[in-house]
Short mmCIF file of C-alpha atoms (C1' of nucleotides) in Angstrom, two decimals:
data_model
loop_
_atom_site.label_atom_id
_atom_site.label_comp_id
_atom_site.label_asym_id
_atom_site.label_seq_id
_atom_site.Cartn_x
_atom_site.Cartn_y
_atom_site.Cartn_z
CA UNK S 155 0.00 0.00 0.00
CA UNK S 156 1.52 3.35 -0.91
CA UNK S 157 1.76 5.76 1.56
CA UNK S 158 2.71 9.33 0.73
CA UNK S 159 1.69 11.80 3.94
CA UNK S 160 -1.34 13.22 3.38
CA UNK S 161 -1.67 16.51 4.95
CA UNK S 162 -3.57 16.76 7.78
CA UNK S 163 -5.69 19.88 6.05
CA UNK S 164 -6.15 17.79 3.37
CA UNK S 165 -7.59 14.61 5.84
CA UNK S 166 -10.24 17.15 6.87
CA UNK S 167 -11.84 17.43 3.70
CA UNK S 168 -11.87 13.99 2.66
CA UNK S 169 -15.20 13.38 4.00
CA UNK S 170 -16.51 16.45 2.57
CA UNK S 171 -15.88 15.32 -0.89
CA UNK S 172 -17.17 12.14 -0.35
CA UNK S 173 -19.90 12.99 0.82
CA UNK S 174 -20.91 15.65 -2.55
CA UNK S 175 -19.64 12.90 -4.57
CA UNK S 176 -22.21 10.83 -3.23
CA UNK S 177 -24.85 13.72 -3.65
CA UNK S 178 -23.70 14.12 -7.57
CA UNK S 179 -24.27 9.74 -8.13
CA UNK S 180 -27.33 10.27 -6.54
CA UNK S 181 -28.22 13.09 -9.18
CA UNK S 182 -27.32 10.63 -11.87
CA UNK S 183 -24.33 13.11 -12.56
CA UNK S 184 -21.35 10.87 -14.06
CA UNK S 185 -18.43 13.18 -14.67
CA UNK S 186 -17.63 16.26 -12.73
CA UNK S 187 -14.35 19.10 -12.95
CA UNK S 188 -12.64 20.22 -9.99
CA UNK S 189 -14.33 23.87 -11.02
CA UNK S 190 -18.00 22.29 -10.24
CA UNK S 191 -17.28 20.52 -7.35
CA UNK S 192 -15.14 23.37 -5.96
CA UNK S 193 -18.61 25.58 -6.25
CA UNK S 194 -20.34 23.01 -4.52
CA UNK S 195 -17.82 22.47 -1.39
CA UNK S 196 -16.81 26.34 -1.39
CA UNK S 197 -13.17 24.69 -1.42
CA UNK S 198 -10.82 26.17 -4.24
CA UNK S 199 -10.70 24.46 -7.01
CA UNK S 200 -6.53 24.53 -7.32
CA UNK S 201 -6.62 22.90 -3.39
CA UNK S 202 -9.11 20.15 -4.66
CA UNK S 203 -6.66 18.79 -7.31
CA UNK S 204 -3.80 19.33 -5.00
CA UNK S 205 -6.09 17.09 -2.56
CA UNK S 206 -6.81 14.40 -5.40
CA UNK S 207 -3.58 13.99 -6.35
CA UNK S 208 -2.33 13.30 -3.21
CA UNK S 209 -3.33 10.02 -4.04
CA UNK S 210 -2.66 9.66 -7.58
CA UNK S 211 -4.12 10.61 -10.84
CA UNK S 212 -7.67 10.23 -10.43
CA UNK S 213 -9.14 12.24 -13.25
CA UNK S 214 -8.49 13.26 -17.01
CA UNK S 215 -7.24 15.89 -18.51
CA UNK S 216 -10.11 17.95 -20.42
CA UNK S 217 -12.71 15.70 -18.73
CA UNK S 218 -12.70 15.98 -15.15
CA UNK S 219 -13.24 13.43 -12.75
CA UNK S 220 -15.40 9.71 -13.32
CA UNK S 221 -18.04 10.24 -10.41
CA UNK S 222 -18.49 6.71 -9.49
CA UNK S 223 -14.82 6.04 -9.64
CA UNK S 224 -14.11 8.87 -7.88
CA UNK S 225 -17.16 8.04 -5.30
CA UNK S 226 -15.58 4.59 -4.53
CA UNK S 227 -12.15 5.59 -4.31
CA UNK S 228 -12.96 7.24 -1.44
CA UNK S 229 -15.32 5.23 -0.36
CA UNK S 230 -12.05 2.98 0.33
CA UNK S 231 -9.85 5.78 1.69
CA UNK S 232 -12.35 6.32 4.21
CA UNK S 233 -12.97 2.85 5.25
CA UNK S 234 -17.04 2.60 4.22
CA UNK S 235 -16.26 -1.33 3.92
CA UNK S 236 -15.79 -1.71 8.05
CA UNK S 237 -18.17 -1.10 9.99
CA UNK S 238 -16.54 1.14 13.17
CA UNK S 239 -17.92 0.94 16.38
CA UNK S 240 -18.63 3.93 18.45
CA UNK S 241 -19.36 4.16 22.52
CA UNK S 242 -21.15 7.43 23.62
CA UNK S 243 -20.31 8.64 27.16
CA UNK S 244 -23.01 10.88 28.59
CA UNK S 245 -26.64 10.37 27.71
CA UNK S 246 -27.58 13.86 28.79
CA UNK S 247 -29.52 16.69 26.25
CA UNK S 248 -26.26 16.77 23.96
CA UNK S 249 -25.85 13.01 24.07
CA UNK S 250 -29.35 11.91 23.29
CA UNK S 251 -29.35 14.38 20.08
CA UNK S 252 -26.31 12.28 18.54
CA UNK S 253 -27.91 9.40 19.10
CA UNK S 254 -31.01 10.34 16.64
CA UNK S 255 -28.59 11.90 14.41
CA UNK S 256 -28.14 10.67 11.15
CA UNK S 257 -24.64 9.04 11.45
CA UNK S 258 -25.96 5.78 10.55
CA UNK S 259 -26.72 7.65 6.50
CA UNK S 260 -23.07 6.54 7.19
CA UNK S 261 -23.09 2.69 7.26
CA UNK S 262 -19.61 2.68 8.34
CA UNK S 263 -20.35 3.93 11.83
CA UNK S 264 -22.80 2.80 14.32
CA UNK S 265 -22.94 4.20 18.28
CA UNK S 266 -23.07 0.61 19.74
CA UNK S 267 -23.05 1.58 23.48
CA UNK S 268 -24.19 4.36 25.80
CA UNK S 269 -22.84 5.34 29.16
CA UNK S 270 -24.26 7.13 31.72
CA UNK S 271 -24.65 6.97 35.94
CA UNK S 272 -28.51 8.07 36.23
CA UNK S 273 -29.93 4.94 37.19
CA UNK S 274 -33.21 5.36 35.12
CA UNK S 275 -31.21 5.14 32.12
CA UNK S 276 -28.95 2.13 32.91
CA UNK S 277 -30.11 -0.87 30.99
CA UNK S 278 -32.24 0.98 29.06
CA UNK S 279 -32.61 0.64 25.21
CA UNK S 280 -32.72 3.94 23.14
CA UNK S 281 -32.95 3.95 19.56
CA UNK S 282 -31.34 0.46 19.56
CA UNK S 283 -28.88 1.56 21.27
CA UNK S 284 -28.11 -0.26 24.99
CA UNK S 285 -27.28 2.29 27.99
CA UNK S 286 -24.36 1.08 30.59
CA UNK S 287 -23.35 2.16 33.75
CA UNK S 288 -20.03 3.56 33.47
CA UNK S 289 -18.71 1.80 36.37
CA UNK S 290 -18.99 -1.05 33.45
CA UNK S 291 -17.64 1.31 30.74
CA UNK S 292 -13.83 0.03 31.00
CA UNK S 293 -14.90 -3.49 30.63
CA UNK S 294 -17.82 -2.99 28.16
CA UNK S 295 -15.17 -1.49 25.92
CA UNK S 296 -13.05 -4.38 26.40
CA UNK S 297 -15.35 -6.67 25.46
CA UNK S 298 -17.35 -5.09 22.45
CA UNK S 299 -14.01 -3.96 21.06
CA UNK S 300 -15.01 0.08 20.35
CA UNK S 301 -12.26 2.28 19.86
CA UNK S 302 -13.75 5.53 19.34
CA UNK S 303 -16.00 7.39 21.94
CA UNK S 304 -18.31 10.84 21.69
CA UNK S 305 -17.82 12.24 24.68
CA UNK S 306 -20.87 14.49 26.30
CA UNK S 307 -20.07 14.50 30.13
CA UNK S 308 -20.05 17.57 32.34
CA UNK S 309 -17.12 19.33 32.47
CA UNK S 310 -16.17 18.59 35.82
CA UNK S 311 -16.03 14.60 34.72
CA UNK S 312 -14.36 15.29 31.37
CA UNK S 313 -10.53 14.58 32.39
CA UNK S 314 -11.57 11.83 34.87
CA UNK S 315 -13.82 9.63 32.43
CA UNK S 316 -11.56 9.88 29.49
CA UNK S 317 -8.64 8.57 31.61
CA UNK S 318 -11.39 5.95 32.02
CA UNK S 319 -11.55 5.95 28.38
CA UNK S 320 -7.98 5.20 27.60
CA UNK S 321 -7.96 2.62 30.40
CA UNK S 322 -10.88 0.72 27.97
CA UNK S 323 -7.96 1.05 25.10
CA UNK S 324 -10.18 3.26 23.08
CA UNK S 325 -8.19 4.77 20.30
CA UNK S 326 -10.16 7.94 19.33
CA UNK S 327 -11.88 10.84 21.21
CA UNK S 328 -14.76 13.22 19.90
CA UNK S 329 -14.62 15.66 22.67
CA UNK S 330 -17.86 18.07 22.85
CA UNK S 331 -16.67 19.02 26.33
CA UNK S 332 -15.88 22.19 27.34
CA UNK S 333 -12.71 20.95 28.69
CA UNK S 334 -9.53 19.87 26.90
CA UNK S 335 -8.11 16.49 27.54
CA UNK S 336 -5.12 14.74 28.73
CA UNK S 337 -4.56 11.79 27.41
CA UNK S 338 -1.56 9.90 25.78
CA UNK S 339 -0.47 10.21 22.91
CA UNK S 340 -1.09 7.45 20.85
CA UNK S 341 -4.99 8.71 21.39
CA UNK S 342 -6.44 10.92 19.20
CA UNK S 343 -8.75 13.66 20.41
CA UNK S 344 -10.81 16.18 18.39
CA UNK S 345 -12.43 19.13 19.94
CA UNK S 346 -16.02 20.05 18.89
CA UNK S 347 -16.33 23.02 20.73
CA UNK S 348 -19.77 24.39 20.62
CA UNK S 349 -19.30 27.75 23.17
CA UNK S 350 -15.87 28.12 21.05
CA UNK S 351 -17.93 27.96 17.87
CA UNK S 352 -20.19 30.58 18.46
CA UNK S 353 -17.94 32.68 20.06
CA UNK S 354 -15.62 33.03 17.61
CA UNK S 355 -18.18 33.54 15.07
CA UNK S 356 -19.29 36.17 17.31
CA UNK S 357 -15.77 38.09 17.21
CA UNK S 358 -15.34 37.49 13.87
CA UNK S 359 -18.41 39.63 12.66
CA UNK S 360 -18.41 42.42 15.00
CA UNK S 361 -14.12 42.08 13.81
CA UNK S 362 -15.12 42.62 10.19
CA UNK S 363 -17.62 45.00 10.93
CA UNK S 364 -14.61 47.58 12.54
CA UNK S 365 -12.72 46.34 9.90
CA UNK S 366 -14.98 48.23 7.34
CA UNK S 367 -15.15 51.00 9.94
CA UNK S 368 -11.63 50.96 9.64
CA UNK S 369 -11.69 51.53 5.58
CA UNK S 370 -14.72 54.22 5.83
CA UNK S 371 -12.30 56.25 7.96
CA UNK S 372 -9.24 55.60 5.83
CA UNK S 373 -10.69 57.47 3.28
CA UNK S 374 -9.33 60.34 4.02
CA UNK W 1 -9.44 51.54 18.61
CA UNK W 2 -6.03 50.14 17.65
CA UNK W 3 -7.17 47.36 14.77
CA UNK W 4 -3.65 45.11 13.99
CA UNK W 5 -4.49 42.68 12.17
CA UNK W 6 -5.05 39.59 14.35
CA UNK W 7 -4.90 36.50 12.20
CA UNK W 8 -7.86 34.06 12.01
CA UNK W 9 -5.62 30.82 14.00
CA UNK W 10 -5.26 33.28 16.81
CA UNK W 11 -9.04 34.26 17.25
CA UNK W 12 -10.64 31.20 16.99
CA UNK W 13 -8.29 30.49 20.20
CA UNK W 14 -9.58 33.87 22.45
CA UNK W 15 -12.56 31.72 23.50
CA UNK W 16 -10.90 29.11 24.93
CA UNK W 17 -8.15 31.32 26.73
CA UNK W 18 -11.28 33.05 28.28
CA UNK W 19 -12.78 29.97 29.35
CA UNK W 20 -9.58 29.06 31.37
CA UNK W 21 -8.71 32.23 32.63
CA UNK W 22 -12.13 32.28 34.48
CA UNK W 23 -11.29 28.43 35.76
CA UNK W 24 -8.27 30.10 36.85
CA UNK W 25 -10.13 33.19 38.86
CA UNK W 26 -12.56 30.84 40.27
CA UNK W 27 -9.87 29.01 41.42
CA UNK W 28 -8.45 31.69 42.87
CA UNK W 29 -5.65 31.59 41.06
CA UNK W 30 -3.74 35.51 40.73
CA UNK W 31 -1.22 35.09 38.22
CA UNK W 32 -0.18 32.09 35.48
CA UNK W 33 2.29 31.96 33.39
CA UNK W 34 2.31 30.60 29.76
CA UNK W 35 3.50 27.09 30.25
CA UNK W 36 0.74 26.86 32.58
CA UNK W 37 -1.74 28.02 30.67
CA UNK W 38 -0.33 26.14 27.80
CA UNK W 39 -0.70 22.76 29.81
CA UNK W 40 -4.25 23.52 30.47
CA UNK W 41 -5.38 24.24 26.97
CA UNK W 42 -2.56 22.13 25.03
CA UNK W 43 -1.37 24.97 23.34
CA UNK W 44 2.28 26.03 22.53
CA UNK W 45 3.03 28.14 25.14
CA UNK W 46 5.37 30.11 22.35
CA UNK W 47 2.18 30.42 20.49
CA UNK W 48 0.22 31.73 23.71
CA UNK W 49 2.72 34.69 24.39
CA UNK W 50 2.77 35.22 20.58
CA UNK W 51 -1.47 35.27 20.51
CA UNK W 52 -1.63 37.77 23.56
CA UNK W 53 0.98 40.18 21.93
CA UNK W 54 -1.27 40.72 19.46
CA UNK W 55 -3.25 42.30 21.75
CA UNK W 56 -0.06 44.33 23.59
CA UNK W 57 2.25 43.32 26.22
CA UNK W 58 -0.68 41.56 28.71
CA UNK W 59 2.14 40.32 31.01
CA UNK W 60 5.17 40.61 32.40
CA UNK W 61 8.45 39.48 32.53
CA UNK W 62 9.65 36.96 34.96
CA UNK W 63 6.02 37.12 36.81
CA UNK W 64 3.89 35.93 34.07
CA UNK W 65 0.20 37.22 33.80
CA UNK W 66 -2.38 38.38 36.16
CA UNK W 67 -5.44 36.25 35.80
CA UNK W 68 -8.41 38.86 36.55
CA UNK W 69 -5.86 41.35 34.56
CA UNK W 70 -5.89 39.23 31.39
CA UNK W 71 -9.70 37.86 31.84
CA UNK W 72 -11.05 41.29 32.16
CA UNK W 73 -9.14 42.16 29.09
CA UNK W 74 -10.64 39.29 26.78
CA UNK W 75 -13.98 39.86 28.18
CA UNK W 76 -13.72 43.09 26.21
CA UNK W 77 -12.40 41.62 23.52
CA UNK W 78 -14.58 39.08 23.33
CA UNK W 79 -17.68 41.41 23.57
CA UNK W 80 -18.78 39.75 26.76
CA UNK W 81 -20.64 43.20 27.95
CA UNK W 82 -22.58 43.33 24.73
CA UNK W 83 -26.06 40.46 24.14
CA UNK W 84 -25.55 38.76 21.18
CA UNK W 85 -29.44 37.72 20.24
CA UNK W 86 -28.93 34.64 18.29
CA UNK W 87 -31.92 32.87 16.55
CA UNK W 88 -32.09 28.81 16.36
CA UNK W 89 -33.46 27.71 12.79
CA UNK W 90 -35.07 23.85 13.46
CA UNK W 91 -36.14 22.83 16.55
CA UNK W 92 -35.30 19.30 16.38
CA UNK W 93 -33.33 16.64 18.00
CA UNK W 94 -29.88 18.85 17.75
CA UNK W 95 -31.71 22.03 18.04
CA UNK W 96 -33.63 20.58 21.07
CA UNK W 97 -30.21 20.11 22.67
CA UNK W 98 -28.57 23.22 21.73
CA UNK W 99 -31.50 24.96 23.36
CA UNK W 100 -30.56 23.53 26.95
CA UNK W 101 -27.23 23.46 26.27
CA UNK W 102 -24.81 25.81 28.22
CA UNK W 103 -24.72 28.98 26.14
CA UNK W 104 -26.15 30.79 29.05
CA UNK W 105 -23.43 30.40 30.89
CA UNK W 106 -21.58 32.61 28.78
CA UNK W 107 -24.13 36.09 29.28
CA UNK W 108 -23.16 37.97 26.38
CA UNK W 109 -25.22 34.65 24.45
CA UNK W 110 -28.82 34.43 24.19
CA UNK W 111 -30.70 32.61 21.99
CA UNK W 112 -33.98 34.79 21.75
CA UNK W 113 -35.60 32.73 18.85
CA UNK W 114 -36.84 29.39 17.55
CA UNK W 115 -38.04 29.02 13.89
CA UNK W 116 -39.48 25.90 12.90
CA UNK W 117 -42.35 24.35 10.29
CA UNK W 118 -44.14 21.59 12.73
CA UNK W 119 -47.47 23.22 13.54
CA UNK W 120 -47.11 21.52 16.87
CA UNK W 121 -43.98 23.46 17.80
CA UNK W 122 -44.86 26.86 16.69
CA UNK W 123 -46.45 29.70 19.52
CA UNK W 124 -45.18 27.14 21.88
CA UNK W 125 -41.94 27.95 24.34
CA UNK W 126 -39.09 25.53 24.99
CA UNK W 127 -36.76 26.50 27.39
CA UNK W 128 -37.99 30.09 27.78
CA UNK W 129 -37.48 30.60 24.15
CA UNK W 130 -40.35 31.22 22.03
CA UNK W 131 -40.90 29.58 18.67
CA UNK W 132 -42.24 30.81 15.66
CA UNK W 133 -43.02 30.08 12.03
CA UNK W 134 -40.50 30.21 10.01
CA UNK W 135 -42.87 31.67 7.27
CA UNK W 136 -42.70 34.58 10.23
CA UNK W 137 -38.93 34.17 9.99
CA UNK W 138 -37.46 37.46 7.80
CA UNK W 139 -39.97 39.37 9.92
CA UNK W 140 -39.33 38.58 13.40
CA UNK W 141 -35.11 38.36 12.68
CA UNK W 142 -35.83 42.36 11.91
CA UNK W 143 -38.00 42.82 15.05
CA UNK W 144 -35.85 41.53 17.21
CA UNK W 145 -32.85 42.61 15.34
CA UNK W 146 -31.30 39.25 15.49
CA UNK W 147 -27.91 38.72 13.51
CA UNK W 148 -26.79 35.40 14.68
CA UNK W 149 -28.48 32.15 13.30
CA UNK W 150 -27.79 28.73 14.21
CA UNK W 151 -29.27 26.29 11.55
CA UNK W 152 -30.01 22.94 12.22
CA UNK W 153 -32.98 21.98 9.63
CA UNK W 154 -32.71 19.00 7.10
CA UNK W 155 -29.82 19.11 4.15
CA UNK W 156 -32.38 19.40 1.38
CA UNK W 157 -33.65 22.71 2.73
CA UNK W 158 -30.65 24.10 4.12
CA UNK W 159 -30.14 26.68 1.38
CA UNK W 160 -33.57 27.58 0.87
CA UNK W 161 -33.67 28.54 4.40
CA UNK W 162 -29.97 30.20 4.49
CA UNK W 163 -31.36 32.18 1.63
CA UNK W 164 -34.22 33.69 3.89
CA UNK W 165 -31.43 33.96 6.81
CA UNK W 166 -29.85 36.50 4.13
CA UNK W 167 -33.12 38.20 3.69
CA UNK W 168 -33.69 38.46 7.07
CA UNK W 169 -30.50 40.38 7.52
CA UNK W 170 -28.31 37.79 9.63
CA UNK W 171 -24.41 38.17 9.77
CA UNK W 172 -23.55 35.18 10.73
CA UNK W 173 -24.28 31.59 10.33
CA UNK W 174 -23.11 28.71 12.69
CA UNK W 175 -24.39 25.73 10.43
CA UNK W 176 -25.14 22.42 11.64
CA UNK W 177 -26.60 21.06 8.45
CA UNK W 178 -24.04 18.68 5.80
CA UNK W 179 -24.71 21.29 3.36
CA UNK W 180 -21.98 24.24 2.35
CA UNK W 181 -23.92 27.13 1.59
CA UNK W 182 -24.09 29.95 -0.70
CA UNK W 183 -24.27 33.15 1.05
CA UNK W 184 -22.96 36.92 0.44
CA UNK W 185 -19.90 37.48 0.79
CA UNK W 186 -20.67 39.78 4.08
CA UNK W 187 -22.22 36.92 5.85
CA UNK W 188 -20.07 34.36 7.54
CA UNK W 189 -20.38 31.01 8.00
CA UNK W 190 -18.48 28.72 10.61
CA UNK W 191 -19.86 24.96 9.41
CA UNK W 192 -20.32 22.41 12.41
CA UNK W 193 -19.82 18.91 10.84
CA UNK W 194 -20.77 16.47 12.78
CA UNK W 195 -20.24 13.58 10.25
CA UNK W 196 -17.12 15.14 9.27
CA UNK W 197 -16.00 15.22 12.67
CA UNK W 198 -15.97 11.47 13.47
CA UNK W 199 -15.15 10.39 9.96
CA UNK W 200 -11.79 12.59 9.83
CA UNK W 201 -11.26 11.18 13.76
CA UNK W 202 -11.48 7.43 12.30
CA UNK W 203 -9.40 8.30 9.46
CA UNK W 204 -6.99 9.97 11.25
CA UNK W 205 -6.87 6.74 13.69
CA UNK W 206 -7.10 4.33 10.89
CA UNK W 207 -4.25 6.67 9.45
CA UNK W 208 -2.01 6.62 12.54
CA UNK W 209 -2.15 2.59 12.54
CA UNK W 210 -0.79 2.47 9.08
CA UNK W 211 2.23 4.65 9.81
CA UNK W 212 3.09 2.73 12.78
CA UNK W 213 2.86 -0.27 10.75
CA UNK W 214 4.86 1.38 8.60
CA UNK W 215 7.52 2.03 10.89
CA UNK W 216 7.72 -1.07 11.59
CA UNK W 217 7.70 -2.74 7.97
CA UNK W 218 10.78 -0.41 7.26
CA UNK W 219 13.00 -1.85 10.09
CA UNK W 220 14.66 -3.36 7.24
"C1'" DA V 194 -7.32 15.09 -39.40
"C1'" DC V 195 -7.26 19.43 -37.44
"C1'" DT V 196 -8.63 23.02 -34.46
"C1'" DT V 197 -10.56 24.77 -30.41
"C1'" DA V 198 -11.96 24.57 -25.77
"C1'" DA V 199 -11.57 22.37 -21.56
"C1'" DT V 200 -9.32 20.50 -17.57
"C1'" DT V 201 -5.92 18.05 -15.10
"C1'" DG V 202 -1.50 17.47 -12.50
"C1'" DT V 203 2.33 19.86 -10.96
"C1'" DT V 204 5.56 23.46 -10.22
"C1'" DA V 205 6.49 27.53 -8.16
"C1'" DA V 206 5.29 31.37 -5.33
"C1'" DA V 207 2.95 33.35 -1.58
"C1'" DA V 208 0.63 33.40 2.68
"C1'" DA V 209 -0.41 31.71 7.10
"C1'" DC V 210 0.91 29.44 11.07
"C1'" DA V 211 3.78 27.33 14.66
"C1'" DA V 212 7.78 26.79 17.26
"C1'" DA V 213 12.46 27.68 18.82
"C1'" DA V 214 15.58 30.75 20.72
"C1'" DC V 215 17.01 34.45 23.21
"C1'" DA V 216 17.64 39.32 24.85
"C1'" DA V 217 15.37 42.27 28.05
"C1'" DG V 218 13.29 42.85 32.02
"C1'" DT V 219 11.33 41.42 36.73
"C1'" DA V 220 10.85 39.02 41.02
"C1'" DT V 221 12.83 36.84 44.87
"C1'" DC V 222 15.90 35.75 48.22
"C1'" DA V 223 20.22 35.65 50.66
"C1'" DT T 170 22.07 45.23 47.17
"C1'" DG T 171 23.59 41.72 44.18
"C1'" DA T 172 23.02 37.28 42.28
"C1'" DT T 173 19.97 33.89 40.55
"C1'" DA T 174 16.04 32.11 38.49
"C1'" DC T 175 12.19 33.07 35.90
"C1'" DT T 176 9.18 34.67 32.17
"C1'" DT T 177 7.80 37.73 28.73
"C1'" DG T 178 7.88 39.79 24.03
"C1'" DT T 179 9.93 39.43 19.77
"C1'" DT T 180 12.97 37.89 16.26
"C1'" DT T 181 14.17 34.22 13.59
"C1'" DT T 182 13.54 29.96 11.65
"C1'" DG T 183 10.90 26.24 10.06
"C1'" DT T 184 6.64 24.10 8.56
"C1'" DT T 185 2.22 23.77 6.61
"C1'" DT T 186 -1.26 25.33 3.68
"C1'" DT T 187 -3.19 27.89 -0.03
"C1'" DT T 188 -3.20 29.89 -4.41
"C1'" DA T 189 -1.67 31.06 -9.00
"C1'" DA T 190 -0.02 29.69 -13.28
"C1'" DC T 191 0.75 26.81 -17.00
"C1'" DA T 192 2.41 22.84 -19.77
"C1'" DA T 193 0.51 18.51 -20.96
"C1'" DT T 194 -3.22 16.16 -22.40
"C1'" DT T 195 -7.88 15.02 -23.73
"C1'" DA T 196 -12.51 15.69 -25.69
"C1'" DA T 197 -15.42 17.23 -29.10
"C1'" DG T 198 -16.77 19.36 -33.13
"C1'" DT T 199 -15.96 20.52 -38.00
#
DNA sequence: ACTTAATTGTTAAAAACAAAACAAGTATCA
DNA sequence: TGATACTTGTTTTGTTTTTAACAATTAAGT
């Protein structure tokens, strides 16, 4: 298996593209230029060869790009053949919204466990989906084999349960707490950070809007 | 108003070096230094000093920074004396959440609005927060002068309803939805992808394996 | 077959970002 | 007060990412 380094900017979008690729089949489109999609993903066009031919030459010159081929090229890069199981830690307002939400549109990942301590919801069933204890969370782990877990605890439990996490070997982290985490560093954690999110947005408009301030009274 | 450029990496950090600085005054905590604060939120602590003098020389040397000093300072910058009205566009499983989720704990963050199409929902209030049509949508955004949406309706309307966001007069645009969307160049959008998220966390995990195994094939 | 228009893959340049290194300044303590 | 240890602010260096530009190639139409 070849294996150039892909750039970590460039891992980010894979998904995206796959994901509009799949949107184009759908549409019965069957070829597609790197000007089109680029519209469609508001990435430029220039960075979406520069993605593609990361991993070879994928498309035609004065064509574009085969859809399908394209579609299930991808489809491999981003492992859609295995099935990857996914533990959620926190059944709380946050939690029980990612449950319902559409992940399984992709059939390559399915939450397989919850984890909470309110007693009403231990051995519960919700959405398919069974609801642990988390005093049972290192072995449950174990024993289903899931290396990637969503965590939705309160912040004051954040650091605590994921060193519960890595004791349950889990490989992967989707962090939507407030907190950031300690871990090892053979385990990967990425930072959804809601507050952060809106925050920034936040700064960034009232930013632009002194920015254009800034050029009315530069016109002098 | 001084206006230096501050560069996009650098803001989309100010949030979270808020967050900790008022861990840090709860705490009790006077004065930290940048290698603490980089422990806490696993940044550089090179590219903490070099964030903060954007902003002017915060600290000083061979003490560090005062805490209430520095938080009082981003809470400025941050806007944190100034309501932000934000507006949540589908009330459903993830905009159920994001209603009782935490953004009241920040008080310059309120979300004033819900806009939905289920008769059921509408005139009703969730959390305090009233919700409306959204065929009442581009009216009520400019009654309640409203320039902050969070959208969380289905993909296949995302645009249509984006489009009316415009009309309405938002700014900005936190978007939940798998959609990229077409907006003015005067709005701004920060996209929230969930899917993306976890697919980019397995791929980078998935990614990670290979290079060890890698390694380990090239002991040779 | 030839011409024209389209589009990739890649090279080169630019921009953005992160990190290392260190001089300048400050606190602390004997 | 003087010496020592510490920590910032900034300069320099290195890395990553984006964008522009264009030669090479293909498709399609005449």
């Amino acid at each position: 298996m070849k294996n150039k380094k892909i750039p970590k900017a460039t891992a980010k979008r894979l998904s995206l593209y796959y994901r509009y690729l799949n949107i184009l089949h759908e549409d019965g489109k069957t070829r597609v230029s790197s000007s089109e999609l680029s519209e469609a993903v508001k990435v430029d066009s220039a960075t979406i060869r520069r993605d593609f031919s990361y991993f070879g030459a994928l498309g035609k010159r004065g064509y574009g790009y085969d859809v399908e081929e394209l579609m299930n090229f991808f489809s491999h890069i981003l492992n859609q053949d295995h099935l990857t199981h996914v533990a959620l830690i926190g059944v709380g307002n946050l939690g029980h919204a990612l449950l319902n939400f559409n992940f399984r549109k992709n059939n390559n990942i399915r939450i397989s466990a919850g984890f909470d301590i309110k007693e009403e919801l231990i051995d519960t069933v919700y959405h398919g989906v069974p609801i642990y204890s988390v005093d049972d969370m290192v072995e449950q782990l174990n024993i289903q084999s899931i290396d990637v877990a969503i965590l939705t605890v309160p912040a004051d439990i954040a650091q605590e349960t994921a060193n519960k996490l890595v004791e349950g070997g889990i490989k992967g982290i989707l962090n939507f707490t407030s907190m950031r985490l300690s871990v090892p560093k053979e385990v990967r954690v990425h930072d959804v950070d809601l507050t952060n999110e809106l925050q920034t947005l936040i700064y960034f408009i009232n930013y632009y809007k002194d920015i254009e301030d800034l050029n009315k009274a530069n016109e002098e």
